[in-house]
């Protein structure tokens, strides 16, 4: 079992990583006998885990209710989130309740924002079930929903009281979702840790085979890297922005093709390559490193180009609405080497367009 | 000009109270030349102030957009709030924007929550235009919207960067809304300040005539009293609950009759009398003080009973869903004397029913 503590003063919380955690009610601490809780999950996961978890928590004398949401990024919006509030009110949950988010990023983000907002704030426990949410959403307290005009535009910074990562959940994950998670894993290597990037090149086959020891290390390393960044910059005023490598492009793709058509991780993979090309054109990144990135993404079964029907100019209006825009200036995260990245503003839009075009025609 | 500072560490902010403030762009500090802002208001106020304010702020070189929402408590919900996000995204407002809430409690609460949530938090300036919002919503950082099953169930604690109280706004306020504000004013006297209660008994006629000196003192005193409470207990874990005198009953009334039919202050007036009756039955409050309260509320043209078609039993299910319920136990604020109140749990529901029945049949 691996345990990491996210230190944010009185809002500090533990992340526990191990196989089989969902078999033990003790994993759900600080929930205890006599407490109320509301389990939030989606249709797909409910079929796999709902009955077992309700039995487990009932036995532990937790009064547990549940709400099942539709599965998919296209449902991460205010009106689906309202179903959580309705369920809480129907079952008369008060301020002392605890929300449990069982699912991937969509369930985690939406449940976290619901927890931040219900009666102006109740406790929540994250149980991320996808690789992407385990390495990304479990640290950092970013919660929220999409607006039809922009991804993650509505939300709150809000910390869980505990994160439970049961690596057994990955065995039920569709291969496409595993790959999507690997995009974020690879991202950590590129922006922060060249040794980890090399480790990934060496262990990718074991990861794809879900080797449990390799997987546990991989998830722990990503969480540790993210913890280090978030502890320094909880509200993303500075270095936390680095974690958005590829995301400005990715959000444009996801919004353009419609939420749920491209997985977030798939869009991030394409976005990372676009950022590498932009940096190359600026003379800041070596093409040999771009090739290493592309090769690793390909081995992970990830796309390394944007959608074929989306031309370079189509990216700009979405990018201008991005949260990283400051006074009309797009802020880009540019890789400078494997293991090092920087935040840049004032980059000529034509260079960005050229980078996307070069990639799309390569 | 009166100035009060709300001291909450780095989130401290000033409240400025004076006639004519909306005539000067300097009132809108920290907004400055070159900044973006989004003015949020309702149809009624837009007709009175929108053109003047846009002209004023444009002259001061603030890039100001606006969104006009429908007027009324029944529109304080997630889907109307979403119109604010849509307007912000349509006009490409980034994280550095400032929302300006021009209106009463509904506009203030909804704009505040939108500011807390847009891109996970942007600045906002409150310009409360009703007496109720001037004495109540301008201090404390409670923001949020209603759910069809319960009032203010969704929201955040979020502080404005400045509150601008222009007492001239009260001259355009309908008499019924002025009265609704007085319910909260009278509440401050009952829970915290017997001298202020007596001052209100002496100056109620001058208040109803909107005497500007009397009005300024009245608003300042309420803000001061609330500031004292909120500085000690921002997140309502303890003494801030006192400010909810009458509100558990009031929320039941408002939810039962449908938002917008009874004004919040009207429901609070009836709720205060119900709390006084409950306290009387428990032997904790003197009937002579109940009579002083009823007389003052009546002089302020406020109801002193609940809706005639709502029987006592109908209050309970709403009260059980109130945010002040802890593990199924209703927490009541009970007046113990004029100027002193206490939080009580475990009060027998039958006593509450008896209090409501006695009042309704009196």
XYZ file of C-alpha atoms in Angstrom:
724
model
C 0.000 0.000 0.000
C 1.245 3.472 -0.903
C 0.172 6.542 1.030
C 0.794 10.172 0.051
C -0.309 13.198 2.052
C -1.386 16.351 0.273
C -0.393 19.159 2.649
C -2.712 22.146 2.416
C -3.004 23.223 6.053
C -6.260 22.225 7.684
C -7.482 20.949 4.315
C -4.731 18.317 4.049
C -5.811 14.835 3.043
C -4.371 11.386 2.308
C -4.214 9.528 -1.022
C -4.102 5.759 -0.551
C -3.021 3.549 -3.474
C -3.380 -0.243 -3.431
C -5.122 -3.218 -5.006
C -8.361 -4.301 -3.295
C -9.056 -1.145 -1.249
C -12.756 -1.177 -2.150
C -13.208 -4.444 -0.247
C -12.674 -2.784 3.141
C -14.914 -0.242 4.824
C -11.869 1.097 6.691
C -10.683 2.510 3.350
C -13.559 4.996 3.572
C -12.327 6.811 6.683
C -13.150 9.439 7.974
C -16.635 7.984 7.286
C -17.671 6.143 10.419
C -20.575 4.263 11.941
C -23.673 6.449 12.181
C -22.642 8.860 9.394
C -24.761 9.763 6.360
C -23.322 9.573 2.887
C -24.404 9.888 -0.749
C -22.613 7.763 -3.339
C -22.463 9.428 -6.768
C -21.586 7.223 -9.724
C -22.535 6.504 -13.339
C -24.512 3.733 -15.027
C -21.435 1.803 -16.162
C -19.773 1.702 -12.742
C -23.036 1.123 -10.885
C -23.380 -2.185 -12.725
C -19.909 -3.208 -11.535
C -19.608 -1.836 -7.994
C -22.819 -0.353 -6.598
C -24.263 -3.432 -4.918
C -20.936 -4.419 -3.299
C -20.253 -0.946 -1.954
C -23.747 -0.430 -0.568
C -23.503 -3.798 1.227
C -20.045 -2.962 2.574
C -21.003 0.480 3.897
C -24.357 -0.651 5.262
C -22.538 -3.334 7.241
C -20.289 -0.614 8.626
C -23.476 1.159 9.774
C -23.103 4.088 7.364
C -26.505 5.351 6.182
C -25.735 5.333 2.470
C -27.912 6.655 -0.369
C -26.914 6.805 -4.015
C -27.519 8.622 -7.273
C -26.633 7.246 -10.698
C -25.789 9.728 -13.461
C -25.475 9.089 -17.189
C -21.941 8.177 -18.313
C -19.937 10.603 -20.447
C -18.293 14.020 -20.723
C -21.397 15.374 -22.496
C -23.282 15.025 -19.185
C -20.814 17.082 -17.156
C -23.029 20.145 -16.903
C -25.076 22.157 -14.408
C -28.330 20.415 -15.177
C -26.987 16.879 -14.598
C -25.195 18.128 -11.473
C -28.550 19.334 -10.241
C -29.624 15.661 -10.028
C -27.113 15.273 -7.188
C -28.719 18.159 -5.286
C -32.179 16.721 -5.893
C -31.117 13.320 -4.539
C -29.548 14.959 -1.464
C -32.677 16.976 -0.757
C -35.056 14.092 -1.396
C -33.189 12.035 1.192
C -32.929 15.022 3.569
C -29.131 15.121 3.683
C -27.828 17.939 5.869
C -24.533 19.781 6.102
C -22.894 16.861 7.899
C -23.307 14.489 4.947
C -20.404 13.149 2.857
C -20.452 12.736 -0.920
C -18.529 9.795 -2.357
C -17.466 10.192 -5.984
C -17.049 6.744 -7.547
C -15.942 7.137 -11.141
C -13.637 8.891 -13.555
C -12.941 12.571 -14.045
C -16.491 13.459 -14.984
C -17.993 11.990 -11.815
C -15.128 13.329 -9.691
C -15.292 16.881 -11.048
C -19.061 17.090 -10.875
C -19.360 15.489 -7.431
C -16.573 17.674 -6.099
C -18.300 20.829 -7.313
C -21.612 19.557 -5.913
C -19.865 18.983 -2.556
C -18.373 22.490 -2.690
C -21.798 23.983 -3.400
C -24.354 21.869 -1.505
C -25.349 23.955 1.484
C -22.164 25.938 0.695
C -19.877 22.972 1.336
C -19.982 19.369 2.585
C -17.270 16.680 2.811
C -16.395 14.487 -0.127
C -14.336 11.362 -0.726
C -12.870 10.621 -4.160
C -12.722 7.093 -5.486
C -11.192 7.569 -8.951
C -11.707 4.467 -11.089
C -9.951 5.446 -14.324
C -6.216 5.856 -14.793
C -6.758 9.443 -15.894
C -8.657 10.409 -12.762
C -6.240 8.492 -10.531
C -3.185 10.374 -11.775
C -4.839 13.708 -12.407
C -8.135 14.455 -10.679
C -7.189 12.949 -7.312
C -4.772 15.794 -6.580
C -5.433 19.476 -6.829
C -9.004 20.162 -5.850
C -10.133 21.348 -9.267
C -13.836 20.641 -9.515
C -16.438 21.832 -11.967
C -18.652 21.332 -14.970
C -18.597 22.349 -18.622
C -20.522 25.136 -20.290
C -21.619 24.530 -23.868
C -19.208 27.291 -24.875
C -16.186 26.073 -22.920
C -14.828 23.184 -20.906
C -14.532 23.401 -17.093
C -15.670 27.019 -17.167
C -17.788 26.690 -14.000
C -16.387 25.269 -10.785
C -14.508 25.652 -7.529
C -11.207 24.815 -5.917
C -12.327 22.299 -3.293
C -10.384 19.538 -1.560
C -11.633 16.021 -0.776
C -11.144 14.580 2.731
C -9.627 11.412 1.278
C -8.730 9.828 -2.061
C -8.965 6.045 -2.455
C -7.169 4.588 -5.487
C -7.949 0.894 -5.918
C -5.779 -0.282 -8.811
C -8.094 -3.290 -9.286
C -10.583 -0.883 -10.867
C -8.285 -0.590 -13.884
C -9.005 -4.197 -14.914
C -12.572 -3.198 -15.882
C -11.419 -0.097 -17.773
C -11.885 -0.112 -21.587
C -8.469 -0.034 -23.373
C -9.303 3.324 -24.954
C -9.723 4.866 -21.487
C -6.491 3.328 -20.241
C -4.709 4.958 -23.182
C -6.383 8.294 -22.412
C -4.983 8.123 -18.880
C -1.511 7.441 -20.222
C -1.577 10.784 -22.045
C -1.577 12.570 -18.667
C 1.040 10.154 -17.291
C 3.358 10.922 -20.201
C 2.656 14.634 -19.725
C 4.135 14.512 -16.186
C 7.344 13.093 -17.607
C 7.603 15.807 -20.260
C 7.022 18.801 -17.996
C 8.674 17.693 -14.747
C 10.709 14.489 -14.768
C 12.916 13.200 -17.587
C 13.859 10.071 -15.566
C 10.183 9.182 -15.231
C 9.731 9.720 -18.978
C 12.556 7.260 -19.620
C 11.057 4.809 -17.079
C 7.814 5.014 -19.059
C 9.636 4.244 -22.321
C 11.064 1.154 -20.605
C 7.899 -0.023 -18.832
C 5.106 0.857 -21.238
C 4.400 -2.761 -22.134
C 4.103 -3.745 -18.464
C 1.776 -0.789 -17.926
C -0.443 -1.809 -20.847
C -0.532 -5.324 -19.337
C -1.624 -3.740 -16.007
C 1.296 -5.242 -14.063
C 0.187 -4.269 -10.584
C 3.569 -3.345 -9.095
C 4.511 -1.236 -12.115
C 1.069 0.379 -12.103
C 1.268 1.294 -8.428
C 4.639 2.985 -8.936
C 3.392 4.792 -12.021
C 0.327 6.211 -10.259
C 2.292 7.118 -7.134
C 4.936 8.976 -9.116
C 2.320 11.013 -10.992
C 0.503 11.875 -7.753
C 3.783 12.865 -6.075
C 4.710 15.130 -8.965
C 1.313 16.768 -8.961
C 1.292 17.140 -5.163
C 4.610 18.986 -5.318
C 3.196 21.442 -7.847
C -0.187 21.942 -6.156
C 1.272 22.457 -2.676
C 3.205 25.382 -4.100
C 0.373 26.864 -6.128
C -3.091 25.668 -5.176
C -5.038 28.246 -7.161
C -2.999 28.070 -10.358
C -1.545 31.529 -10.306
C 1.842 30.297 -11.441
C 3.679 26.970 -11.830
C 0.476 24.911 -11.618
C -0.218 26.187 -15.119
C 2.548 23.832 -16.332
C 0.183 20.925 -15.753
C -1.865 22.302 -18.623
C 0.686 21.292 -21.254
C -1.337 20.499 -24.376
C -4.612 21.444 -22.703
C -5.252 24.721 -24.513
C -5.244 22.771 -27.811
C -7.100 19.865 -26.196
C -9.971 22.013 -24.924
C -10.362 23.487 -28.404
C -10.593 19.982 -29.876
C -13.032 18.715 -27.269
C -15.314 21.719 -27.573
C -15.187 21.675 -31.377
C -16.006 17.998 -31.899
C -18.591 17.997 -29.092
C -17.966 16.706 -25.565
C -17.685 12.934 -25.436
C -16.514 12.315 -28.993
C -12.815 12.626 -28.255
C -11.745 11.494 -24.798
C -9.972 14.218 -22.824
C -6.730 12.223 -22.746
C -6.857 11.686 -26.495
C -7.210 15.417 -27.074
C -4.360 16.061 -24.616
C -2.099 13.667 -26.550
C -2.699 15.588 -29.780
C -2.338 18.876 -27.866
C 1.049 17.855 -26.433
C 2.367 17.219 -29.937
C 1.004 20.596 -31.092
C 2.786 22.296 -28.179
C 6.006 20.472 -29.090
C 5.704 21.614 -32.718
C 5.048 25.214 -31.585
C 8.138 25.084 -29.393
C 10.178 23.579 -32.229
C 9.185 26.376 -34.617
C 10.244 28.890 -31.955
C 13.606 27.123 -31.856
C 13.150 26.046 -28.242
C 12.667 22.293 -28.585
C 14.652 19.618 -30.400
C 12.880 17.561 -33.045
C 14.496 14.410 -31.638
C 12.498 14.981 -28.456
C 9.295 15.562 -30.416
C 9.930 12.183 -32.026
C 10.432 10.489 -28.640
C 7.111 11.967 -27.478
C 5.261 10.914 -30.633
C 6.670 7.385 -30.411
C 5.675 6.941 -26.781
C 2.157 8.310 -27.409
C 1.759 5.987 -30.405
C 2.869 2.959 -28.371
C 0.213 3.938 -25.827
C -2.369 3.815 -28.668
C -2.965 7.554 -28.547
C -3.659 9.972 -31.431
C -0.768 12.287 -32.327
C -2.772 14.624 -34.589
C -5.987 16.641 -34.182
C -9.285 15.706 -35.847
C -8.891 15.615 -39.647
C -11.939 17.821 -40.223
C -10.682 20.633 -37.943
C -8.444 23.135 -39.649
C -5.830 25.167 -37.826
C -7.815 28.433 -37.874
C -10.715 26.676 -36.138
C -8.602 26.314 -32.970
C -8.181 30.021 -32.303
C -11.646 31.169 -31.158
C -11.749 28.333 -28.601
C -8.247 29.111 -27.414
C -9.150 32.779 -26.917
C -11.894 31.741 -24.472
C -9.570 29.503 -22.492
C -9.109 30.183 -18.775
C -5.422 30.659 -19.455
C -6.117 33.748 -21.560
C -4.970 36.904 -19.736
C -6.175 40.172 -21.274
C -6.604 38.625 -24.719
C -3.150 37.031 -24.623
C -3.052 33.239 -24.875
C -0.737 31.703 -22.264
C 0.976 28.609 -23.616
C 2.855 25.896 -21.842
C 5.871 25.156 -24.025
C 8.120 22.123 -23.545
C 11.779 23.147 -23.587
C 13.228 19.651 -23.159
C 11.970 16.287 -21.907
C 11.471 17.074 -18.203
C 11.251 20.862 -18.490
C 8.531 23.272 -19.612
C 7.733 26.956 -19.321
C 4.748 29.295 -19.456
C 4.835 31.770 -22.335
C 2.559 34.611 -23.356
C 2.510 36.781 -26.437
C 3.160 34.005 -28.923
C 2.181 35.018 -32.455
C -1.057 33.293 -33.490
C 0.471 32.588 -36.909
C 3.140 30.414 -35.331
C 0.468 28.396 -33.567
C -1.453 27.999 -36.810
C 1.737 26.975 -38.593
C 2.491 24.366 -35.912
C -0.969 22.819 -36.204
C -0.801 22.831 -40.024
C 2.633 21.248 -40.081
C 1.485 18.503 -37.765
C -1.782 17.853 -39.554
C 0.000 17.557 -42.909
C 2.888 15.422 -41.582
C -20.027 59.121 3.916
C -19.743 56.113 6.183
C -17.042 53.492 5.647
C -16.822 50.099 7.355
C -14.094 47.528 6.762
C -14.903 43.845 6.880
C -11.701 42.216 8.159
C -11.207 38.726 6.789
C -7.464 38.595 6.196
C -6.487 38.985 2.556
C -10.164 38.888 1.624
C -10.990 42.045 3.586
C -13.091 44.635 1.826
C -14.726 48.030 2.399
C -18.434 48.881 2.602
C -19.130 52.488 1.643
C -22.485 54.061 2.568
C -23.626 57.415 1.223
C -26.166 59.190 -0.952
C -25.134 59.649 -4.584
C -22.286 57.122 -4.771
C -23.448 55.800 -8.145
C -22.699 59.159 -9.731
C -18.912 58.720 -9.351
C -16.743 56.169 -11.102
C -14.301 56.363 -8.160
C -16.945 54.524 -6.115
C -16.209 51.457 -8.230
C -12.594 51.003 -7.094
C -10.651 48.687 -7.394
C -12.007 48.783 -10.971
C -9.671 50.985 -12.968
C -9.037 52.228 -16.475
C -8.411 49.333 -18.881
C -10.219 46.698 -16.790
C -12.986 44.420 -18.060
C -16.234 44.102 -16.164
C -19.678 42.521 -16.527
C -22.638 44.313 -14.965
C -25.387 41.927 -13.820
C -28.790 43.416 -13.075
C -32.513 42.823 -13.564
C -35.106 44.309 -15.890
C -36.526 46.706 -13.288
C -33.181 48.203 -12.317
C -31.844 48.236 -15.851
C -34.632 50.676 -16.763
C -33.526 52.988 -13.923
C -29.728 52.765 -13.868
C -28.203 50.812 -16.757
C -27.671 53.641 -19.212
C -26.190 55.973 -16.572
C -23.775 53.366 -15.236
C -22.585 52.228 -18.660
C -21.894 55.830 -19.605
C -20.086 56.485 -16.319
C -17.863 53.415 -16.546
C -17.178 53.800 -20.250
C -15.992 57.331 -19.555
C -13.640 55.884 -16.935
C -12.278 53.608 -19.677
C -13.629 50.402 -18.155
C -14.641 47.904 -20.859
C -18.106 47.154 -19.510
C -20.574 44.533 -20.770
C -23.909 43.712 -19.175
C -26.503 40.985 -18.743
C -30.104 41.608 -17.695
C -31.907 38.852 -15.776
C -35.618 38.533 -15.023
C -36.675 40.130 -11.719
C -37.802 37.941 -8.823
C -36.887 35.229 -6.316
C -38.402 32.581 -8.621
C -35.535 33.228 -11.044
C -32.775 32.636 -8.502
C -31.779 29.226 -9.835
C -28.964 27.449 -11.649
C -30.470 27.845 -15.075
C -30.896 31.642 -14.843
C -27.403 31.873 -13.302
C -26.139 30.086 -16.404
C -27.144 33.185 -18.426
C -24.370 35.047 -16.601
C -21.812 32.429 -17.680
C -23.097 32.532 -21.248
C -22.759 36.320 -21.357
C -19.224 36.126 -19.937
C -18.191 33.513 -22.497
C -19.859 35.270 -25.413
C -17.888 38.402 -24.609
C -14.697 36.384 -23.971
C -14.260 37.472 -20.347
C -11.242 35.853 -18.721
C -10.192 35.254 -15.136
C -9.226 38.881 -14.670
C -12.782 40.160 -15.193
C -14.945 41.709 -12.465
C -18.655 41.065 -11.995
C -20.765 43.955 -10.710
C -24.008 42.936 -8.993
C -26.504 45.790 -9.250
C -29.699 44.794 -7.483
C -31.279 43.256 -4.435
C -30.572 39.967 -2.716
C -31.473 37.828 -5.707
C -29.026 39.573 -8.044
C -26.379 39.779 -5.312
C -26.597 36.114 -4.308
C -26.680 34.827 -7.863
C -23.914 37.131 -9.141
C -21.767 36.328 -6.127
C -22.103 32.597 -6.750
C -21.427 33.128 -10.456
C -18.268 35.077 -9.506
C -17.211 32.284 -7.128
C -17.714 29.690 -9.875
C -16.756 31.355 -13.176
C -13.370 29.931 -14.059
C -13.275 28.899 -10.373
C -13.374 32.457 -9.101
C -13.293 36.056 -10.352
C -13.678 39.414 -8.533
C -17.062 40.907 -7.806
C -18.410 44.219 -6.571
C -21.776 44.416 -4.821
C -24.100 47.330 -5.389
C -27.121 46.439 -3.228
C -30.137 48.546 -4.175
C -32.769 47.311 -1.710
C -32.794 47.950 2.024
C -32.768 44.202 2.653
C -29.680 43.577 0.584
C -27.961 46.672 1.995
C -28.312 45.549 5.603
C -28.023 41.831 5.023
C -26.427 40.601 1.807
C -23.620 43.166 1.744
C -21.846 41.497 4.658
C -21.011 37.860 5.052
C -20.166 36.407 1.676
C -23.132 34.071 1.479
C -23.885 33.541 -2.188
C -26.052 30.989 -3.936
C -29.244 29.982 -5.677
C -32.405 28.098 -4.751
C -33.294 24.508 -5.567
C -36.967 23.793 -6.192
C -36.881 21.717 -3.000
C -35.157 24.251 -0.769
C -34.021 27.839 -0.558
C -30.320 28.765 -0.871
C -29.369 25.093 -0.974
C -26.636 25.608 -3.588
C -23.897 28.176 -3.169
C -20.545 29.263 -1.814
C -19.004 31.495 0.819
C -17.371 34.145 -1.347
C -16.401 37.711 -0.512
C -16.826 40.766 -2.761
C -13.903 43.156 -3.255
C -16.111 46.134 -2.418
C -19.701 46.977 -1.431
C -21.239 50.248 -2.588
C -24.416 51.315 -0.754
C -26.009 54.328 -2.405
C -28.951 55.288 -0.174
C -30.487 57.219 -3.089
C -31.473 53.839 -4.554
C -34.068 53.451 -1.790
C -36.184 56.254 -3.251
C -37.107 54.028 -6.206
C -37.855 51.016 -3.992
C -41.519 49.868 -3.803
C -42.935 50.345 -0.242
C -43.461 46.586 0.117
C -39.729 45.988 -0.446
C -38.769 48.707 1.999
C -40.911 46.958 4.622
C -39.290 43.596 3.779
C -35.888 45.122 4.482
C -37.090 46.440 7.818
C -37.804 42.861 8.948
C -34.057 42.149 8.845
C -33.277 45.517 10.454
C -35.609 44.728 13.356
C -34.068 41.246 13.591
C -30.636 42.761 14.377
C -32.159 44.652 17.285
C -33.824 41.531 18.684
C -30.799 39.239 18.551
C -27.935 41.615 19.275
C -28.770 45.150 20.381
C -31.658 46.232 22.610
C -30.628 49.903 22.340
C -30.880 49.715 18.568
C -34.319 48.080 18.902
C -35.425 51.004 21.030
C -33.905 53.467 18.556
C -35.977 51.757 15.845
C -39.154 52.138 17.927
C -38.345 55.864 18.181
C -37.296 56.454 14.567
C -39.528 54.160 12.554
C -41.544 57.021 11.086
C -38.396 58.826 9.937
C -37.163 55.576 8.404
C -40.428 55.059 6.514
C -40.079 58.643 5.251
C -36.524 57.769 4.078
C -34.908 60.562 6.127
C -31.409 60.273 4.748
C -29.451 60.856 7.966
C -31.575 58.369 9.918
C -31.357 55.872 7.074
C -27.580 56.082 6.889
C -27.257 55.426 10.613
C -29.734 52.550 10.424
C -27.874 50.814 7.586
C -24.472 51.423 9.155
C -25.557 49.990 12.506
C -26.927 46.815 10.865
C -23.745 46.356 8.829
C -21.592 46.903 11.932
C -23.553 44.330 13.892
C -23.312 41.801 11.096
C -19.605 42.477 10.533
C -18.920 41.759 14.203
C -20.671 38.393 13.933
C -19.185 37.372 10.576
C -15.619 38.289 11.514
C -15.898 35.796 14.351
C -17.591 33.042 12.401
C -17.353 33.349 8.629
C -18.610 29.868 7.784
C -21.530 29.788 10.192
C -20.287 27.071 12.497
C -21.472 28.925 15.571
C -22.709 32.411 16.491
C -23.392 33.387 12.883
C -26.388 31.065 13.123
C -28.028 33.716 15.341
C -28.575 35.827 12.231
C -31.036 33.180 11.120
C -33.634 34.174 13.710
C -37.008 33.422 12.112
C -35.393 32.046 8.964
C -36.165 28.352 9.516
C -39.871 29.249 9.561
C -39.402 31.775 6.777
C -37.777 29.308 4.389
C -40.646 26.879 4.984
C -43.137 29.621 4.099
C -41.239 30.756 1.008
C -40.789 27.220 -0.331
C -44.414 26.279 0.413
C -46.075 29.266 -1.239
C -43.620 29.229 -4.163
C -40.639 31.559 -4.494
C -41.625 35.115 -5.243
C -45.104 35.093 -3.700
C -44.013 36.146 -0.237
C -41.002 38.422 -0.087
C -38.152 36.997 1.980
C -38.421 39.809 4.552
C -42.164 39.267 4.903
C -41.597 35.587 5.642
C -38.837 36.513 8.109
C -41.220 38.865 9.935
C -43.747 36.053 10.419
C -40.897 33.664 11.319
C -39.566 36.011 14.012
C -42.973 36.055 15.687
C -43.154 32.229 15.475
C -39.726 31.995 17.122
C -40.883 34.396 19.857
C -44.007 32.275 20.490
C -41.887 29.090 20.616
C -39.585 30.730 23.143
C -42.566 31.945 25.155
C -44.062 28.431 25.346
C -40.687 27.186 26.574
C -40.853 29.819 29.302
C -37.801 31.664 27.979
C -39.303 34.868 26.592
C -41.686 37.412 28.055
C -44.972 38.034 26.290
C -44.488 41.790 26.764
C -41.437 41.527 24.488
C -43.373 39.508 21.919
C -45.892 42.353 21.902
C -43.145 44.973 21.370
C -41.873 42.923 18.405
C -45.332 42.492 16.898
C -46.080 46.184 17.271
C -42.866 47.272 15.604
C -43.333 44.798 12.726
C -46.911 46.018 12.239
C -45.820 49.667 12.171
C -43.340 48.638 9.468
C -46.273 47.224 7.450
C -45.064 43.638 7.836
C -47.117 40.451 8.302
C -47.021 38.966 11.821
C -48.606 35.607 10.908
C -47.868 32.905 8.310
C -50.003 32.320 5.197
C -53.582 31.484 6.187
C -53.714 28.401 3.963
C -50.573 26.824 5.484
C -51.238 24.735 8.584
C -48.653 24.160 11.301
C -47.850 20.568 10.272
C -46.982 21.770 6.758
C -43.916 23.610 8.150
C -42.125 20.521 9.421
C -40.975 18.732 6.258
C -39.436 21.985 4.970
C -37.792 22.652 8.313
C -36.257 19.171 8.331
C -34.497 19.950 5.050
C -33.121 23.235 6.338
C -29.352 23.731 6.314
C -29.557 24.240 10.069
C -30.680 20.621 10.577
C -27.889 18.567 12.204
C -28.458 14.790 12.182
C -32.231 15.153 11.947
C -32.336 17.697 14.782
C -33.709 21.136 13.915
C -31.512 23.942 15.275
C -33.597 26.912 16.318
C -32.596 30.439 17.085
C -34.659 31.433 20.118
C -34.959 35.015 21.369
C -34.399 35.163 25.145
C -34.943 38.913 25.518
C -34.879 41.957 23.241
C -31.162 42.084 22.356
C -30.286 38.488 23.196
C -30.833 35.150 21.420
C -29.484 31.617 21.590
C -29.146 28.536 19.379
C -31.102 25.534 20.610
C -31.391 21.968 19.343
C -33.650 19.121 20.380
C -36.810 21.194 20.680
C -39.903 19.012 20.604
C -41.659 19.346 17.246
C -45.012 19.522 19.068
C -43.967 22.738 20.789
C -43.123 24.250 17.421
C -46.495 23.156 16.031
C -48.227 24.571 19.092
C -46.440 27.903 18.684
C -47.473 28.196 15.041
C -51.060 27.196 15.826
C -51.340 29.667 18.704
C -50.076 32.461 16.503
C -52.245 31.601 13.522
C -55.376 31.492 15.720
C -54.519 34.654 17.690
